[in-house]
mmCIF file of C-alpha atoms in Angstrom:
data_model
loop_
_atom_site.group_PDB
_atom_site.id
_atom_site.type_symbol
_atom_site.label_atom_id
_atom_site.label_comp_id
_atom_site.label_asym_id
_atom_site.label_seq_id
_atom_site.Cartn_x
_atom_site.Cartn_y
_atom_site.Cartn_z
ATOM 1 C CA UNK K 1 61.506 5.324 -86.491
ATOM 2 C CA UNK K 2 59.848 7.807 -84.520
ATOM 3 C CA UNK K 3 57.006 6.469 -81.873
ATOM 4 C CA UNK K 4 52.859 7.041 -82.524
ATOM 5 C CA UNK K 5 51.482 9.089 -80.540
ATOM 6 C CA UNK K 6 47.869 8.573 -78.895
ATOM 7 C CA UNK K 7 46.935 12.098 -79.818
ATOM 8 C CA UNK K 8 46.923 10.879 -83.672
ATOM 9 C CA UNK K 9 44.398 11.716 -86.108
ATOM 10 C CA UNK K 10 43.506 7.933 -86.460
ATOM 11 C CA UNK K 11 43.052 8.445 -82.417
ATOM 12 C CA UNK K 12 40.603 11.004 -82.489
ATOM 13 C CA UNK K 13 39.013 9.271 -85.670
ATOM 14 C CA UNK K 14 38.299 6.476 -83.648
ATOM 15 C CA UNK K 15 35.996 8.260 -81.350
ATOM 16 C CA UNK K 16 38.317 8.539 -78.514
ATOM 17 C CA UNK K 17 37.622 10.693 -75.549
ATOM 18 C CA UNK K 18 39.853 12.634 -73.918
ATOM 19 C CA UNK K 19 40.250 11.310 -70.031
ATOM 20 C CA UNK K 20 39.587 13.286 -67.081
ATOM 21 C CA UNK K 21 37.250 16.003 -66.097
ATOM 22 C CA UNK K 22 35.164 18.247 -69.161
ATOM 23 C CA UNK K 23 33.983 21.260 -68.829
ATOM 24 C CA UNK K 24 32.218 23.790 -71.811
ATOM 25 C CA UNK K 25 30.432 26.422 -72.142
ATOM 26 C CA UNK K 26 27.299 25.924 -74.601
ATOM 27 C CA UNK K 27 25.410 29.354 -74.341
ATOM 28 C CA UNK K 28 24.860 32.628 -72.414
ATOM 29 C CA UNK K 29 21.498 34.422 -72.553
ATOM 30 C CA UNK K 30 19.616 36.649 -70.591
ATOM 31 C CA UNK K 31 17.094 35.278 -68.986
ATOM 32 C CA UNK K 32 14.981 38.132 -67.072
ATOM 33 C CA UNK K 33 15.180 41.484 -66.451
ATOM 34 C CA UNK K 34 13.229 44.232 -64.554
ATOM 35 C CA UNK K 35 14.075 48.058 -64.062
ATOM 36 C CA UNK K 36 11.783 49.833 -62.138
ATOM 37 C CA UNK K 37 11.959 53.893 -61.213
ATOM 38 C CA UNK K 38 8.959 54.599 -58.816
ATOM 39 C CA UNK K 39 9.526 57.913 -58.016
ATOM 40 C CA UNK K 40 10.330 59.350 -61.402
ATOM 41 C CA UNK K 41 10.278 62.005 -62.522
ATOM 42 C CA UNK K 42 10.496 63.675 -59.337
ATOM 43 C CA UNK K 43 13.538 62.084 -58.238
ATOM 44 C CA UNK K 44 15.275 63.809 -60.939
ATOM 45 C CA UNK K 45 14.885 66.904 -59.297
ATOM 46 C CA UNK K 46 17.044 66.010 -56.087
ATOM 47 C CA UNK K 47 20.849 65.966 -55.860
ATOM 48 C CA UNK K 48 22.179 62.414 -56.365
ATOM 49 C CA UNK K 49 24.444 61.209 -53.790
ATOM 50 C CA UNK K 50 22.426 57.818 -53.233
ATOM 51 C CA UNK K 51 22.810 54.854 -51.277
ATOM 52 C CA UNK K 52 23.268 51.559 -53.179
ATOM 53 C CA UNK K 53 22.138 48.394 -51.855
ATOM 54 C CA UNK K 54 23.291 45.256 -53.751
ATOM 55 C CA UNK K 55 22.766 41.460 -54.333
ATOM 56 C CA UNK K 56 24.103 38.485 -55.483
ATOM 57 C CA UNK K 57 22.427 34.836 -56.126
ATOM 58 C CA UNK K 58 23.271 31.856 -57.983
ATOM 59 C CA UNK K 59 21.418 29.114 -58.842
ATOM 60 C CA UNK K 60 21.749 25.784 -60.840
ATOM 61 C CA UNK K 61 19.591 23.442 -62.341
ATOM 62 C CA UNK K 62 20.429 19.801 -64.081
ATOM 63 C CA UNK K 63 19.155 20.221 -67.693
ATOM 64 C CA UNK K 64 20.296 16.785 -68.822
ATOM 65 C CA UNK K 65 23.277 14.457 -68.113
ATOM 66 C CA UNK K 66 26.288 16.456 -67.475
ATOM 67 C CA UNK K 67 24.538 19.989 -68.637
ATOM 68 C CA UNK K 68 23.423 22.168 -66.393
ATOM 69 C CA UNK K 69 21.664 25.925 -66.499
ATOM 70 C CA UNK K 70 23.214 28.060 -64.350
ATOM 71 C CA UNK K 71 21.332 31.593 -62.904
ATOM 72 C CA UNK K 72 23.572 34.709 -62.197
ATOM 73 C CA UNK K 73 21.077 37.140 -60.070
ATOM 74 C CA UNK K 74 22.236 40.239 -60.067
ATOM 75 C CA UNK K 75 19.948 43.147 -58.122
ATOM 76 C CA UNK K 76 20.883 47.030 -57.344
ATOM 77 C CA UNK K 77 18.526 49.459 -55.519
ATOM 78 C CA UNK K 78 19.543 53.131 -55.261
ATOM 79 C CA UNK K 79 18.033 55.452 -52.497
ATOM 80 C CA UNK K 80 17.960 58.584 -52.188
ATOM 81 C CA UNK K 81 17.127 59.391 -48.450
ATOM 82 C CA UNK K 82 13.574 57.292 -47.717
ATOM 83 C CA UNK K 83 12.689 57.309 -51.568
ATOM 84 C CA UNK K 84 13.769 54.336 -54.091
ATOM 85 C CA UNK K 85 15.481 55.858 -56.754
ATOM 86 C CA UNK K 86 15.607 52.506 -59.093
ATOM 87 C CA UNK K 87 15.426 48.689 -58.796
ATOM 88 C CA UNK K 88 17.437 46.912 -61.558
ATOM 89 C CA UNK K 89 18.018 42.968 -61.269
ATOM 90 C CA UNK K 90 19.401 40.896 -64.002
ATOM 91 C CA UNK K 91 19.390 37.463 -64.232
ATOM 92 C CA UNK K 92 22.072 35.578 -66.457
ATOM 93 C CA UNK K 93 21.910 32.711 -67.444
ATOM 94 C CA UNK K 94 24.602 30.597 -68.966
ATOM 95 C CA UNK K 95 24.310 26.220 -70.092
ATOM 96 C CA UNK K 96 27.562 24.435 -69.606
ATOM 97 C CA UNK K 97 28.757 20.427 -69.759
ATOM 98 C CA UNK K 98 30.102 19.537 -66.741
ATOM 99 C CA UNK K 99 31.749 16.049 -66.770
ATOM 100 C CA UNK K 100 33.826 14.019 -64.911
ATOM 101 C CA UNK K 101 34.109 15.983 -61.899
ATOM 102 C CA UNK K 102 33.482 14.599 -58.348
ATOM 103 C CA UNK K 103 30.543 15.863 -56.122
ATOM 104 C CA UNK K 104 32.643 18.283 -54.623
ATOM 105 C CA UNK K 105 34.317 19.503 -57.602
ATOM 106 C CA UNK K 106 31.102 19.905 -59.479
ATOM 107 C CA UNK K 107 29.288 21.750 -56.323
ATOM 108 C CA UNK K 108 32.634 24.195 -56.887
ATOM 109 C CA UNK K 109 32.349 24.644 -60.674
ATOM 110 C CA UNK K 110 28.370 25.539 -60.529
ATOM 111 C CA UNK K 111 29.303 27.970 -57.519
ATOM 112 C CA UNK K 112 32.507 29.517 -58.939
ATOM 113 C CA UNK K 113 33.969 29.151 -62.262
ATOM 114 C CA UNK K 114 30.443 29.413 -63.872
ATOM 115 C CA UNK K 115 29.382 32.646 -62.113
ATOM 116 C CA UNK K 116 32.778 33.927 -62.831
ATOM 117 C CA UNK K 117 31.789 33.821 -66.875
ATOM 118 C CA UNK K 118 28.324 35.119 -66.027
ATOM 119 C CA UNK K 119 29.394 38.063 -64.294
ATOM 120 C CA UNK K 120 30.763 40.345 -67.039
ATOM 121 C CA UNK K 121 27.436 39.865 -69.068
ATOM 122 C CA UNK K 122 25.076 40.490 -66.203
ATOM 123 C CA UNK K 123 27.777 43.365 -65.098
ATOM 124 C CA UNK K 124 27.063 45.326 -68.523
ATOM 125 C CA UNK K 125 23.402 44.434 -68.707
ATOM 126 C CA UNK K 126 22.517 46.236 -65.185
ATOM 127 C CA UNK K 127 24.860 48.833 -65.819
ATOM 128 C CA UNK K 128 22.853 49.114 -69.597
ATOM 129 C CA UNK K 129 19.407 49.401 -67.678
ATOM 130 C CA UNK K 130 20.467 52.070 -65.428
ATOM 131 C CA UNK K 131 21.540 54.339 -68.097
ATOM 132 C CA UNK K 132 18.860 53.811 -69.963
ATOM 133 C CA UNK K 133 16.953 54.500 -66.872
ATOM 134 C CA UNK K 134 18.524 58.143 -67.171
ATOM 135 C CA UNK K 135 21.076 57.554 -64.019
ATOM 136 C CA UNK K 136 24.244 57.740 -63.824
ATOM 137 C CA UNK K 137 26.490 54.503 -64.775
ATOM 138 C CA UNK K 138 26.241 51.862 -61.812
ATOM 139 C CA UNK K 139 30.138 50.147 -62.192
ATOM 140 C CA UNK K 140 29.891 47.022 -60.229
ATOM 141 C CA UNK K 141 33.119 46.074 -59.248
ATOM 142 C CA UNK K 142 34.186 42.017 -60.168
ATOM 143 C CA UNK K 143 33.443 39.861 -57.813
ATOM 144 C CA UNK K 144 35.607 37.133 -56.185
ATOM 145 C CA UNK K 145 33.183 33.755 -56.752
ATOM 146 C CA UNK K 146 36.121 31.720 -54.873
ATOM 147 C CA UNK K 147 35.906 33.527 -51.709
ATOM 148 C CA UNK K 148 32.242 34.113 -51.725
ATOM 149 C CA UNK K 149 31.743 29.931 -52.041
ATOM 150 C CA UNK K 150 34.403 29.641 -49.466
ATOM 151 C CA UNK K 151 32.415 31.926 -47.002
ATOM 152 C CA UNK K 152 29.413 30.037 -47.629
ATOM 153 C CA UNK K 153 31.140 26.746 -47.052
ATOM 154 C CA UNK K 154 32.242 28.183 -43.616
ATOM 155 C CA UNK K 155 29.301 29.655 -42.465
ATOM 156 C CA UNK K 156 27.476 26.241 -43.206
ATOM 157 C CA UNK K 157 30.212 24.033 -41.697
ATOM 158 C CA UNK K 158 29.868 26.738 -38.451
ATOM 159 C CA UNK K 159 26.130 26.184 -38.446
ATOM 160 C CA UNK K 160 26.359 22.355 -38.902
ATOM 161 C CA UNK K 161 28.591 22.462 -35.424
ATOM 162 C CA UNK K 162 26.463 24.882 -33.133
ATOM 163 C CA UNK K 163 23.346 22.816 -34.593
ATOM 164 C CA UNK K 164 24.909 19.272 -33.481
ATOM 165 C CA UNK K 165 26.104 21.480 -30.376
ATOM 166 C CA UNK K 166 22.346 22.086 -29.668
ATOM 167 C CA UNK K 167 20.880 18.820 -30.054
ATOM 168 C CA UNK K 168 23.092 17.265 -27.649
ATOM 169 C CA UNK K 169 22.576 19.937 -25.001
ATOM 170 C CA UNK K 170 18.978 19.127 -25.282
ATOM 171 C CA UNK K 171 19.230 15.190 -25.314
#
């Protein structure tokens, strides 16, 4: 006779949990937007070679236990010479349960995997407002979460050292 499994429908009727680290997704939304074109419609009169300046931020906020509202801030400003051409920012939002994971691990999930689902949304909503804004398409190329939480976590761990580095030059 064949051995019973754990993984059993009377298992799962019996309100067991699976073990280990959880993580979902609940819901994406948008949570603000802005597009603003100062200069129109004169700037529609120049040739359009302009210089982009973009932004990133994240953000996250503890909704309840284990849930947590994470903020994707995207923000593009063209210029053309001196004059702003447009200001778009989007800002993503996402909820997601979170459970299980250690300090660290959660601090990595809010800062990477989360963003990383974000993106694509906020991507096509900026790229949607600039259009609409009568420019040409803005394609924001993806962006590597991991390394950009890596960087940070260097440049803090850097700043930690020449700070203790500091205070006992001064003591």
């Amino acid at each position: 006779m064949a051995e019973e499994s754990n993984n059993s429908p009377e298992a799962a009727a019996d309100g067991a949990q699976p073990a280990g680290p959880q993580f979902a997704l609940q819901r994406i939304y948008l949570k603000d937007t802005s597009f603003e074109s100062p200069k129109s419609p004169q700037i529609f009169q120049t040739q359009w070679s302009p210089k982009i300046n973009f932004d990133i931020k994240t953000r996250n906020t503890k909704v309840a236990d284990d849930v947590y509202e994470v903020v994707l801030v995207l923000t593009a400003e063209a210029q053309l010479e001196e004059e702003t051409a447009f200001v778009v920012e989007v800002h993503q939002a996402g909820i997601f349960t979170v459970k299980e994971f250690s300090e660290t691990d959660l601090e990595r999930v809010l800062a990477t995997v989360c963003p990383s689902i974000l993106f694509p949304y906020s991507r096509e909503s900026l790229d949607a407002l600039v259009v609409k804004g009568s420019f040409p398409p803005l394609m924001v190329a993806p962006i590597n979460f991991e390394a950009l939480y890596a960087q940070q976590k260097q440049a803090a761990e850097q700043q930690a050292t020449s700070g203790e580095a500091a205070s006992e030059s001064v003591q």
